[in-house]
Structures are given as C-alpha cells and as structure tokens.
Coordinates of C-alpha atoms and ligand atoms in Angstrom, one line a residue:
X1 CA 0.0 0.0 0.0
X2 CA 1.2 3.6 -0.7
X3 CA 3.4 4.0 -3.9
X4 CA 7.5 4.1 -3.4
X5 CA 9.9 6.9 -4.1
X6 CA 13.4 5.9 -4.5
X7 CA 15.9 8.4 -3.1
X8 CA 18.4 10.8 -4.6
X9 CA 21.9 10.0 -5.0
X10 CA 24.7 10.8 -7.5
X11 CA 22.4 12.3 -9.9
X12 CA 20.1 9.0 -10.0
X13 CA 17.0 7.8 -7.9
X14 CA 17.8 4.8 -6.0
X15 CA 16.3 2.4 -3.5
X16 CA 17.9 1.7 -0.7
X17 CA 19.7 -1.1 0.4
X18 CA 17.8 -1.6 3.5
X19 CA 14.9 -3.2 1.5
X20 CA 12.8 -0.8 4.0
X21 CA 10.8 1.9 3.5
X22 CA 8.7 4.3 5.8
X23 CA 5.2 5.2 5.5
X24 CA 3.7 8.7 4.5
X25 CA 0.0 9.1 5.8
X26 CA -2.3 10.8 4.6
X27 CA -3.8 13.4 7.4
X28 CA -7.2 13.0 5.7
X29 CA -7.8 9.4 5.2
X30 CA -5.6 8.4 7.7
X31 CA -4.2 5.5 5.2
X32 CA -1.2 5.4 4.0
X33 CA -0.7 7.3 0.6
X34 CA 3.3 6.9 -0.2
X35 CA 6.4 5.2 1.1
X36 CA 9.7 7.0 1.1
X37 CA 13.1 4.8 1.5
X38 CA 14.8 4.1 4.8
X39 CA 18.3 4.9 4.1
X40 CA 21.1 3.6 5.9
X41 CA 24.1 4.9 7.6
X42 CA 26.2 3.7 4.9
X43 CA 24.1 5.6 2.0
X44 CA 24.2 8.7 4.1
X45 CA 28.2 8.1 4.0
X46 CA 28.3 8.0 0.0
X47 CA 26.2 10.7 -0.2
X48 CA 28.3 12.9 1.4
X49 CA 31.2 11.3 -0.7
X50 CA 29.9 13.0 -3.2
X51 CA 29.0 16.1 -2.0
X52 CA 32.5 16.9 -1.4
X53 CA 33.4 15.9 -4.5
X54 CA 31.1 17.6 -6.9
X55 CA 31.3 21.2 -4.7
X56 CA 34.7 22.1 -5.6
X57 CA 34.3 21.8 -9.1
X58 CA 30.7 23.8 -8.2
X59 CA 33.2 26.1 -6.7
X60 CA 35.0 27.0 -9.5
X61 CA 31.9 26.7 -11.9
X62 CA 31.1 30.9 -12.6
X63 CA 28.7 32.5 -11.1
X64 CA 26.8 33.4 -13.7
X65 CA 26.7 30.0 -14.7
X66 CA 25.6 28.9 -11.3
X67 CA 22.7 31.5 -11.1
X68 CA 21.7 30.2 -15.3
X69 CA 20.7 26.6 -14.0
X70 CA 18.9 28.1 -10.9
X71 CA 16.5 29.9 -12.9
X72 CA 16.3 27.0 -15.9
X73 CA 15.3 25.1 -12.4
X74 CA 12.9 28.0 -10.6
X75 CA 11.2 27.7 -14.1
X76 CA 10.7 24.0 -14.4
X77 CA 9.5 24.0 -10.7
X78 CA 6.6 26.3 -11.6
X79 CA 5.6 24.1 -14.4
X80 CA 5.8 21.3 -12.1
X81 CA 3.7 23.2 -9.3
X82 CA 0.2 21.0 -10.6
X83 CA 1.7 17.6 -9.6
X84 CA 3.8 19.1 -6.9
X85 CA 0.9 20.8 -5.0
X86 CA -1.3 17.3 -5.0
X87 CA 1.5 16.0 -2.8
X88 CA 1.7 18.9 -0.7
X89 CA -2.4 18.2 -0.4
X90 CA -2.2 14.2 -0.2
X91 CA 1.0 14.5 2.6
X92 CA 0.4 17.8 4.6
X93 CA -3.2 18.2 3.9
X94 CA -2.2 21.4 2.8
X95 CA -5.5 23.3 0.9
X96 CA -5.2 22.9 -2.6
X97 CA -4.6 26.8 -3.5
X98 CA -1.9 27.3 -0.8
X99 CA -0.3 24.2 -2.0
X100 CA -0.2 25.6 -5.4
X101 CA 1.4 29.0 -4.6
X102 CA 3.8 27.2 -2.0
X103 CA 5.5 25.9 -5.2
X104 CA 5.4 29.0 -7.3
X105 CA 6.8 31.2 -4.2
X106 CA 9.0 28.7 -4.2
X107 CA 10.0 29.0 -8.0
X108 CA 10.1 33.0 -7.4
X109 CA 12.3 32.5 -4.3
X110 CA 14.8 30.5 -6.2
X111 CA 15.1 33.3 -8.8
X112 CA 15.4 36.1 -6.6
X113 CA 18.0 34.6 -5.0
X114 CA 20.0 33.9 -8.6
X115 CA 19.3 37.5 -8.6
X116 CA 20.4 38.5 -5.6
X117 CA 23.8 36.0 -5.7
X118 CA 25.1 37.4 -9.0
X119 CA 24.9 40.8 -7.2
X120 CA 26.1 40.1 -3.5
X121 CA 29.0 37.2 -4.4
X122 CA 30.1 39.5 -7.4
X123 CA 31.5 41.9 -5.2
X124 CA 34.4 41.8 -2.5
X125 CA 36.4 44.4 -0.5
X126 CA 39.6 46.4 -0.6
X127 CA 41.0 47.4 2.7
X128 CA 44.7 49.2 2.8
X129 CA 46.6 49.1 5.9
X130 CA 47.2 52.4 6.3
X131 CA 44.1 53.4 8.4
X132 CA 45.2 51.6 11.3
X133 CA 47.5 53.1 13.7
X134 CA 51.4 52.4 13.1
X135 CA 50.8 51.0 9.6
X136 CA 52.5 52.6 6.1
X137 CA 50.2 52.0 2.9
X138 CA 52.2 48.8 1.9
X139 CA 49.6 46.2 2.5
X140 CA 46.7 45.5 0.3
X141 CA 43.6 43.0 1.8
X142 CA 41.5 41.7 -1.1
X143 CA 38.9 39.8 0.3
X144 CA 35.6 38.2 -0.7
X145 CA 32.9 35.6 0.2
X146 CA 33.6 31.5 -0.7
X147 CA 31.6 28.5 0.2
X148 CA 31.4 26.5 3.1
X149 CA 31.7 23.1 1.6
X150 CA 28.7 21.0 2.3
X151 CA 25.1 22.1 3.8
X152 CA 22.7 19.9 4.7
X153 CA 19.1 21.5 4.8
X154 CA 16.5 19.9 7.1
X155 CA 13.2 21.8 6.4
X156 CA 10.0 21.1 8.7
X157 CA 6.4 19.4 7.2
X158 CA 4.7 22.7 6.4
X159 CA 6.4 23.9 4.3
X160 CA 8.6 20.6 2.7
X161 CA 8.8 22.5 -0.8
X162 CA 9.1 26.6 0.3
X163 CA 11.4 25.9 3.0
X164 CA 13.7 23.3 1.5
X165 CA 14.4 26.0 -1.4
X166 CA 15.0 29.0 0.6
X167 CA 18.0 26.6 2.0
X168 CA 18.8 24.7 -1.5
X169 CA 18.8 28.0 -3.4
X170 CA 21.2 30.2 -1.0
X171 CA 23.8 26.8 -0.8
X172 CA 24.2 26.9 -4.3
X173 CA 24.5 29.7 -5.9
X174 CA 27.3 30.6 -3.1
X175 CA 29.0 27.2 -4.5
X176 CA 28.2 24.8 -1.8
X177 CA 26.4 21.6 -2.5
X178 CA 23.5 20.4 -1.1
X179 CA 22.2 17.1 1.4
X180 CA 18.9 17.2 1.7
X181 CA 16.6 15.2 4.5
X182 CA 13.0 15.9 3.8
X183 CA 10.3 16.0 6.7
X184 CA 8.5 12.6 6.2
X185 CA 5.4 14.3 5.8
X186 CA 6.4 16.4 2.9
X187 CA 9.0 13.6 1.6
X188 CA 7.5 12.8 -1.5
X189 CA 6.9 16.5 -2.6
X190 CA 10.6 17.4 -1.9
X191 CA 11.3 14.5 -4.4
X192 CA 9.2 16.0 -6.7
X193 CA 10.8 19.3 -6.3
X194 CA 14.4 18.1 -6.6
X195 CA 13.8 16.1 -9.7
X196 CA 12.9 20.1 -11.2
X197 CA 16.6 20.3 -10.4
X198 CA 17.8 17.0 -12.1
X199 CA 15.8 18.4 -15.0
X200 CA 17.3 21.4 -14.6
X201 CA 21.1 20.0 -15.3
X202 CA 22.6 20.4 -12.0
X203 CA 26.1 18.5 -11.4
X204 CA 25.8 14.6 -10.1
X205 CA 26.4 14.5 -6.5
X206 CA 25.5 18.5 -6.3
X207 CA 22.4 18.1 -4.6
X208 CA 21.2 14.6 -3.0
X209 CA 17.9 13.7 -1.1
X210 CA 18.3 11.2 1.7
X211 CA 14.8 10.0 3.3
X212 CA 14.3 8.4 6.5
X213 CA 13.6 7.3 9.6
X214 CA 15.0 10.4 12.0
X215 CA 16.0 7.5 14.5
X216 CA 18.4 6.2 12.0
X217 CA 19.9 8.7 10.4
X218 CA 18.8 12.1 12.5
X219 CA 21.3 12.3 14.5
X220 CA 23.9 10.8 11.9
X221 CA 23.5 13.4 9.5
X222 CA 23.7 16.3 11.6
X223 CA 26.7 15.1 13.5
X224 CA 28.8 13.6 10.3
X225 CA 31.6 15.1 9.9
X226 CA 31.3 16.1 6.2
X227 CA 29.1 18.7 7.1
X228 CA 29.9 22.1 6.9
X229 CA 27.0 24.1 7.7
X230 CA 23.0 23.1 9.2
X231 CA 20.3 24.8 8.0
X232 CA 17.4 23.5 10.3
X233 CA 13.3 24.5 10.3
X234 CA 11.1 22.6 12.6
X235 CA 10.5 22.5 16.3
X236 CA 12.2 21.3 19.5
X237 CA 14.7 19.1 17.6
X238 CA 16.3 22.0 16.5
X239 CA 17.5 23.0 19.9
X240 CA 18.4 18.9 20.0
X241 CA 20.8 19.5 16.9
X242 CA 22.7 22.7 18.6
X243 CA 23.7 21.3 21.1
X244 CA 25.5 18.1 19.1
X245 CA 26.3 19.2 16.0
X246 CA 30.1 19.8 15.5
X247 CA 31.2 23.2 15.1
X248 CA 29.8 24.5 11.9
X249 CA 27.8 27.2 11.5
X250 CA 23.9 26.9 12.3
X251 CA 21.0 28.4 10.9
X252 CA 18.0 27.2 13.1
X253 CA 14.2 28.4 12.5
X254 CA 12.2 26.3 15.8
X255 CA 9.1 27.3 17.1
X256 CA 7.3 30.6 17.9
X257 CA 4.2 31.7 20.3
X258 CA 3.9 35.1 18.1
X259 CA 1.6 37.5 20.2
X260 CA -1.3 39.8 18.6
X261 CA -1.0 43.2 21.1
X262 CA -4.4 44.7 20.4
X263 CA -4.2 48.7 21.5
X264 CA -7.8 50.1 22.4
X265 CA -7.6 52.6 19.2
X266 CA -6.9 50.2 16.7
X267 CA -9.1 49.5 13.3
X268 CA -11.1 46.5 15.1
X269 CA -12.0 45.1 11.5
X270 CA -8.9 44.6 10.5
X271 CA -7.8 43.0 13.4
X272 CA -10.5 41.0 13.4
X273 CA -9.8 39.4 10.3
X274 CA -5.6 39.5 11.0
X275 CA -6.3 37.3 13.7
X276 CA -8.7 35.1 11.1
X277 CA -5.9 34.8 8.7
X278 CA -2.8 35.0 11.2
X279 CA -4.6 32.5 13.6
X280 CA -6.3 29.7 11.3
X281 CA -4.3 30.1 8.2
X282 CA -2.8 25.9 7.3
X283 CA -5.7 25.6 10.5
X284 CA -2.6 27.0 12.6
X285 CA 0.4 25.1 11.5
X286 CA 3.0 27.8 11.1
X287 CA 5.6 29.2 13.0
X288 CA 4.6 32.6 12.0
X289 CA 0.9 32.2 13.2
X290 CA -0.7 34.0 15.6
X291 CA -0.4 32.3 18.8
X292 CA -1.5 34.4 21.6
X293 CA -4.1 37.3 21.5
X294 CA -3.4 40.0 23.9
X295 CA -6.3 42.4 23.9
X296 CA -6.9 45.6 25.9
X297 CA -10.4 45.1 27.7
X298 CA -12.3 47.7 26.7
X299 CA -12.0 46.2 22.8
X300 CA -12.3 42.6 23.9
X301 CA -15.7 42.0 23.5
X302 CA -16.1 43.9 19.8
X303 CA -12.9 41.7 18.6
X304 CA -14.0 38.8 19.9
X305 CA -17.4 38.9 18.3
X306 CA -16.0 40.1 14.4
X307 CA -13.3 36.9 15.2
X308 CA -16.4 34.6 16.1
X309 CA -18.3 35.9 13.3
X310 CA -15.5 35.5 11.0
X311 CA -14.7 31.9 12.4
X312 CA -18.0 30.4 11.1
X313 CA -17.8 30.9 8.0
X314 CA -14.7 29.1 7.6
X315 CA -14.8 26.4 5.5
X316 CA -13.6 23.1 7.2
X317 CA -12.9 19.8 5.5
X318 CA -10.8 18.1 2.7
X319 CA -7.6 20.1 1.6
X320 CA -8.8 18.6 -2.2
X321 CA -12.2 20.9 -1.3
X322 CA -9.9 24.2 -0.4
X323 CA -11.0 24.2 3.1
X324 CA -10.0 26.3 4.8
X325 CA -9.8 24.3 8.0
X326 CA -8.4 20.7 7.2
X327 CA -6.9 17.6 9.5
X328 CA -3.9 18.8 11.0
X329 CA -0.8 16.5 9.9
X330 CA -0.7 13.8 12.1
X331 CA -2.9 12.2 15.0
X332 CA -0.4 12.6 17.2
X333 CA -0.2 16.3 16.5
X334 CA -4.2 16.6 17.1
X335 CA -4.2 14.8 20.5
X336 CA -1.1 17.5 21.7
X337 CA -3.7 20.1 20.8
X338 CA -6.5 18.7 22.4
X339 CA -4.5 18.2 25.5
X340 CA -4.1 21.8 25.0
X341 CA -7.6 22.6 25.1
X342 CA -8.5 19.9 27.6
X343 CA -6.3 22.0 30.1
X344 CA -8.0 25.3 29.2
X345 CA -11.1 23.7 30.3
X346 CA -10.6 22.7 33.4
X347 CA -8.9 26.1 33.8
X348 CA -12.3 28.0 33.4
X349 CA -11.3 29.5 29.6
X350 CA -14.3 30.2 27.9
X351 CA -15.0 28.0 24.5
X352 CA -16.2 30.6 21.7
X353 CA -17.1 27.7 19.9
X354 CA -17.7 24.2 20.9
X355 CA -14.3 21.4 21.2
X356 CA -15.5 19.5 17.8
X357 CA -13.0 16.8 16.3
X358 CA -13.0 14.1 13.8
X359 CA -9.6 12.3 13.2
X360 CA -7.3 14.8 12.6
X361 CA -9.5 17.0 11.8
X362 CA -10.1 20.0 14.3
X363 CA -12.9 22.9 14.0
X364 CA -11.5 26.5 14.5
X365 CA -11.8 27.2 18.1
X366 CA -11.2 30.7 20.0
X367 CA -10.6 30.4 23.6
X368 CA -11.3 33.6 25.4
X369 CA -10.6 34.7 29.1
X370 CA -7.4 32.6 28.9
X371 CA -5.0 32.7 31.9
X372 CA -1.3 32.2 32.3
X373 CA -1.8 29.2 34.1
X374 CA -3.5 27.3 31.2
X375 CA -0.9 25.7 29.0
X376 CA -2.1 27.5 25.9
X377 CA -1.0 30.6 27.3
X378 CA 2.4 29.3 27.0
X379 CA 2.4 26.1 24.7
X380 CA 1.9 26.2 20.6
X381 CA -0.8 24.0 19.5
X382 CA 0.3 24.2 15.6
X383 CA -3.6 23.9 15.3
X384 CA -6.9 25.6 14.6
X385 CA -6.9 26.4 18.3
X386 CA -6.2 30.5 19.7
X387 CA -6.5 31.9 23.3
X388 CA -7.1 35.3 23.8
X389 CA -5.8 36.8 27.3
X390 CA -7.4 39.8 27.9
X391 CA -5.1 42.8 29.3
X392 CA -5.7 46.0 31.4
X393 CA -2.1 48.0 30.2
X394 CA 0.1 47.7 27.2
X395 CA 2.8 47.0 29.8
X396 CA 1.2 43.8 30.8
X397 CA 1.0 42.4 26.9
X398 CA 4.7 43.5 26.3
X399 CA 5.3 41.2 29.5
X400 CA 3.3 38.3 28.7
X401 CA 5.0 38.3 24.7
X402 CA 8.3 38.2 26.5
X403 CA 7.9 35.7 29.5
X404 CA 7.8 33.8 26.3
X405 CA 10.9 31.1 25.6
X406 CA 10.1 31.6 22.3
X407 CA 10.9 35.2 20.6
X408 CA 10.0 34.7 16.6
X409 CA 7.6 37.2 15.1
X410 CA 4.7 39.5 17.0
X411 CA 2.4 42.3 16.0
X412 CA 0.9 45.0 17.0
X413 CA -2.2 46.9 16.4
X414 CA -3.0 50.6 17.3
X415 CA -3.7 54.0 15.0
X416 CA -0.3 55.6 17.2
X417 CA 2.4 55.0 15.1
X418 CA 4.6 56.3 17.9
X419 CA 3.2 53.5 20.5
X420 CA 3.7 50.9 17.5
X421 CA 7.2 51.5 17.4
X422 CA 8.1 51.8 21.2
X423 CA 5.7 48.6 21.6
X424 CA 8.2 47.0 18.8
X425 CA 11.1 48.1 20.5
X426 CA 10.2 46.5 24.0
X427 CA 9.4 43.1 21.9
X428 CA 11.7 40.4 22.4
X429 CA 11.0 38.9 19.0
X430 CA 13.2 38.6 15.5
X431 CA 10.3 40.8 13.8
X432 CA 7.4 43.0 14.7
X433 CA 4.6 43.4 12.5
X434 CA 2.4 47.0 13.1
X435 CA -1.1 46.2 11.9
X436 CA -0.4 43.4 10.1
X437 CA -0.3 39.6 11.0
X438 CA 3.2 38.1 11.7
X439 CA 4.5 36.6 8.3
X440 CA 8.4 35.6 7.2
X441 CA 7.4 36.4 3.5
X442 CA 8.3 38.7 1.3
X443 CA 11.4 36.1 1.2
X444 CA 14.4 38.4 0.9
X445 CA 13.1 40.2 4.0
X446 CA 15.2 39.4 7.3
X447 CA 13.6 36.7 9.4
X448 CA 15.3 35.5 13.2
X449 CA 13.8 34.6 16.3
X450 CA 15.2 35.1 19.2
X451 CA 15.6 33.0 22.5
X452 CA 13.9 29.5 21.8
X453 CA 12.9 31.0 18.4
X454 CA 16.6 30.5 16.7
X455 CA 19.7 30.8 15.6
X456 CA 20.8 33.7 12.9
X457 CA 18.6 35.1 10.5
X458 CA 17.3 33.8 7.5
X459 CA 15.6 35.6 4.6
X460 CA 17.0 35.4 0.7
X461 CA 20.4 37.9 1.3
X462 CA 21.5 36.7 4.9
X463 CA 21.3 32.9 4.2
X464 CA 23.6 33.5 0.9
X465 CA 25.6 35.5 3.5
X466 CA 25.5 32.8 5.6
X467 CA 26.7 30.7 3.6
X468 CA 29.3 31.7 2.4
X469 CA 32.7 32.8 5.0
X470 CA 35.0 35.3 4.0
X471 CA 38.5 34.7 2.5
X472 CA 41.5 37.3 2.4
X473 CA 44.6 37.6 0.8
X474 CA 46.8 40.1 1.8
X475 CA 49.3 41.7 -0.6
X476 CA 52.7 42.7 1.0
X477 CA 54.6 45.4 -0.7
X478 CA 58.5 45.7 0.1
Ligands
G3H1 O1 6.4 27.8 9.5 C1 7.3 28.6 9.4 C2 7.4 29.5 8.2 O2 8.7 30.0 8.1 C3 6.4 30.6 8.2 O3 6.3 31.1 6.9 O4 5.1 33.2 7.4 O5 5.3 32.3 5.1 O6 3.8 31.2 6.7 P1 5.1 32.0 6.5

C-alpha cells in the first residue's frame, strides 16, 4: 500500500539497500498514501562522498553560470507546481490553492535569489593598511565571500517544498552543495521538487535527497563530519541538533508563540480578520501564526465577536475541497492540541465555539478569558486552536510576549504609530509586525527569532551570506 519513491543520489533515484521503507500518511484518510526509502548509515556516508566531490568543481563553476541553472530550475518548478501541489495536499493536507502558490513562491524565491547571488557574491572588498594606527600603505587586503563546503538543509512538514528551497537556493548559488533530508510528511513533494533540479542539469552529487527514519539517520546526518553548515526548520529538535552538531555554522528556524497586542484605538476590522488569517491560516500550523491574543479590555468584547463571526464561516474539511480548515498533519499532533484545550477547560477558559473533532480533523476554536496558568497561554498547539488573554495596560502584553521562551515574530495593532514603534522596541521577537499579522514572506526580508525561536537570520540575502565565509589575501609590498 502507498506508492514508493526511491531516493536521490549521485544524480540518480535509487532504492535503498535496506529493502525498507517508511510510511507517509495521509492526514485525511488516515491510510497510507506513499512510502519514502529508509536509508542507511552507509548511504548517508556515499552521499556525502559526493558532496564533497562535486562542490569544488561547483566552486569553481562561474557565477553566472551557477545562477543560469537556478532559474532553468525556478522555471521547471513552476511548471511542475500541478503535480507538486497534490502531494503537498495528499501528505500535509495542505488546501489545494496554498499548495499551489507554496511551489510557485517557491520558483520566485529560487530566482530572486540567482538575482540576488550574481549581485552580492560579485562583489568583494579592498582594505589598505594604512588606516590603522602604526601601519604605512604597503599592504593591500582583497577579500571576498567562498563556500562552506557542504550544507545539509532539514526543512519542517509545512512547508517541505518553500522551506527546502529558501535553503537549497542560498547553498548553491554561493557554490556549496547540497544534502537534503525531507520532513516525512512532505518527503514525497521534496522529491518532486528536486527532480525540477535533475531536469534542470545540476552537477551529479550537487544536490542529494536522503529519506528516513529520523532515528536512523537524524542524529547521523547532523553530527557527520562532512558537514559544513545546518540549516534546520522545525521544532524542539532544532535545539536537539545545537547542542550536538560539530562546530559548523547553524542556521535554526524552531518554534514561535507570536503575540497579537491589540491597543484600544486600533481599526477593530482589521484585526478582526488579521487574527482570522494569522490565527487559522494551514488551520494553525505555522511558525509565524498567531499564537497568543493579547487584547486591551475595553475592545475585547467587539474583537471577539468580528473573530467569532468571522470563524463560522470558515470552511472546514478536505484540503482537495480548499477548506479552509483541514486535518492537521498527524494524530499525534491533534491529540497534543486537544491536551491543550482539555487543560484550558478545566482552567475555566471560555470555549467561543464548541471542542469539535473528527480524526485529525479539528474545528477553528477561540478560547477567550485565557490565563497564564493554562498551557495555551504558553504552549503552541500548531492547530486551529487560539486563546485570547485579555489585558488591562500595554505593559502587561509586552510582558506576557516576553515571558515567552520563544521570541519569533509578534504584532501590534494601534492607530499611534509612535506606541507601534516603542511597543516593537520592547518586543523580544526577531520581527514586529504593526497592523499586520506576523508573516516571514516577502522572502528576501530578514527573518530571526530570538531566544527559543533560533539561531541567525534567515531571509534570501542573509542565508547566501551565511553561507558563504570570508576569504582574504593580503598583498605585502616591500
Ligand atoms: O512555519 C514557518 C514558516 O517559516 C512561516 O512562513 O510566514 O510564510 O507562513 P510563513
């Protein structure tokens, strides 16, 4: 049951020698609807092999040649995006239209960033000595940006295609190659979207796709030794890898419990339907959404009713129907959430809408009157599910947002452009938002968290940055 994917190696799909394969089910029908291989230690080894290999010749390929193949491969991505989106829908559950402008961000993303490399990697620096004290003009550093070596890019289940490119793309055109471990969830449309970059001509070895159990090779990948550089998406694991990978350098998007600061003089509408689309958005399942309300009082009540309004007339069902509520991605993911909301209850939160579950499938629910002892005020579901905590001061929500261990995104709504910016400034979070929902796109934008949140800062310019170290070579005149 479930068609196989073989794995990418050396420029060729292959199965893997462990005659095992691991299962990819479907949120929706809870069944089985691909298998991905279960590649060994051993494969992980060659692949590497190879890496190393083909990135100093991609080292020394020209620039301009490196950014020609990443547009021949943005442009075959987008004509893949049909095929590519109904795995993003059969895997992640992912509605069908979001699925379908996942890949062609993703194609855009990929071109930018050819863009953006010719410009940034074409340039270095000139420094003469002289400037610093006791020196004479006889020294002459020329020094500009070269690849790491090898990266290996580990992007999380919701966004397997988006996410795996704004790591792939960066890597590459600043000459690195490129291991890549797929969420398994997700696994079958990273295949997909690597085979765009077979088609687009890429060097054997360049770029490889490893699937598999995390158990197996997890820990294996991120601690070999012919790594030269982690990018990393996802959630607690991230903070897992830190701590053992080797010393290379990190790039680590992990969780985020973005507050909503409502000010009493803001446009209620539009927060009303910010929190809609912040809050319920892929029913919840991204880093960026909104994760906490924090409301003045004295708006509480309006907000909350244009949110509750707003709520029922979402659409929830099939990701085929472009709900726009559908299962969330695994079971296990929709009994954390209800534990979530299980705890609110007891607590005293009041339900907006009544707890309703099928499978994996959870109905958009607003918790109001939520207090920090409930576990949502804290915890991310990564569901349809948002409390609203209900403040008396702007002090109080700048406190609650930065108790947080998490410090990703957070926004702010209020008609005082002077209190938006001082709010920003007390935020503890990579980015703040002012009216407008927390979001990492536009993709060359800058996007960090802090704390919990991660490591670095990602967005199209700083990963190429990142990516790349700096090398000097100092001329010595007699
Ligand atoms: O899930 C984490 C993503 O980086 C968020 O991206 O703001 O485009 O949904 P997004």
């Amino acid at each position: 049951d479930g068609e196989v994917y073989k794995y990418y190696a050396d420029g060729e799909w292959r199965a893997s020698a462990s005659g095992k394969t691991v299962a990819i089910v479907n949120p929706t029908t809870r069944q089985t609807q691909y298998r991905v291989q279960a590649c060994t230690q051993e494969e992980v080894n060659k692949v590497m092999d190879a890496a190393k290999v083909a990135q100093k010749a991609w080292a020394r390929t020209p620039l301009w040649k490196r950014a020609e193949l990443l547009h021949k491969a943005a442009a075959i991505l987008k004509e893949h995006k049909t095929p590519i989106a109904e795995c993003l829908v059969k895997e992640i559950a992912k509605p069908a239209k979001d699925a379908v402008s996942e890949v062609v961000r993703s194609g855009d993303l990929v071109s930018y960033t050819a863009e953006e490399g010719v410009r940034i990697l074409g340039e270095g620096k000139l420094l003469v000595s002289d400037s610093f004290p006791g020196n004479e003009r006889n020294k002459y550093c020329l020094s500009s940006k070269v690849p790491l070596g090898v990266v290996l890019a580990i992007p999380p289940f919701n966004y397997p295609v988006n996410l795996a490119v704004s790591k792939i793309g960066p890597a590459l055109i600043a000459g690195n190659s490129l291991v890549l471990k797929p969420p398994t969830q997700g696994a079958v449309a990273a295949l997909h979207m690597v085979h765009c970059f077979h088609l687009a001509g890429f060097p054997k070895g360049l770029i490889s796709c490893v699937t598999g159990k995390g158990s197996e090779i997890g820990d294996f990948l991120t601690m070999h030794p012919g790594v030269n550089c982690i990018s990393f998406t996802g959630g607690d694991t991230g903070i897992a890898i830190s701590k053992k990978a080797g010393m290379v350098p990190l790039q680590m998007e992990l969780g985020g419990k973005d507050a909503c600061i409502v000010l009493e003089d803001a446009d209620l509408d539009l927060v009303a339907a910010n929190i809609v689309k912040g809050g319920f958005s892929y029913s919840g399942q991204r880093c960026t959404a909104v994760k906490v309300v924090l409301i003045m009082e004295v708006v509480a009540d309006a907000v909350v009713e244009k949110v509750n309004a707003k709520l029922a007339k979402l659409k929830v069902g099939p990701p085929e129907d472009d709900c726009d509520i559908t299962p969330v991605v695994t079971e296990s993911s929709a009994n954390f959430i209800e534990g979530l909301v299980m705890d609110a209850k007891e607590k005293g939160a009041t339900f907006c809408q009544e707890y309703r579950r099928e499978g994996n499938l959870i109905w958009p629910l607003l918790l109001d009157h939520v207090r920090p002892d409930m576990r949502i005020a804290w915890e991310e579901p990564f569901g349809p599910v948002l409390p609203v905590i209900r403040i008396n001061s702007v002090e109080e929500g700048i406190h609650h947002c930065n108790a947080s261990n998490f410090g990703l995104q957070g926004c702010v709504f209020t008609r005082d452009i002077n209190k938006a910016i001082m709010i920003s400034d007390a935020m503890e979070t990579g980015t703040v938002q002012i009216n407008s929902a927390p979001a990492r796109g536009p993709d060359h934008f800058p996007f960090q968290g802090l704390k919990d949140s991660g490591i670095g800062s990602q967005g199209i310019t700083n990963s190429i940055n990142m990516m790349t170290k700096v090398k000097s070579t100092v001329i010595n005149l007699p």
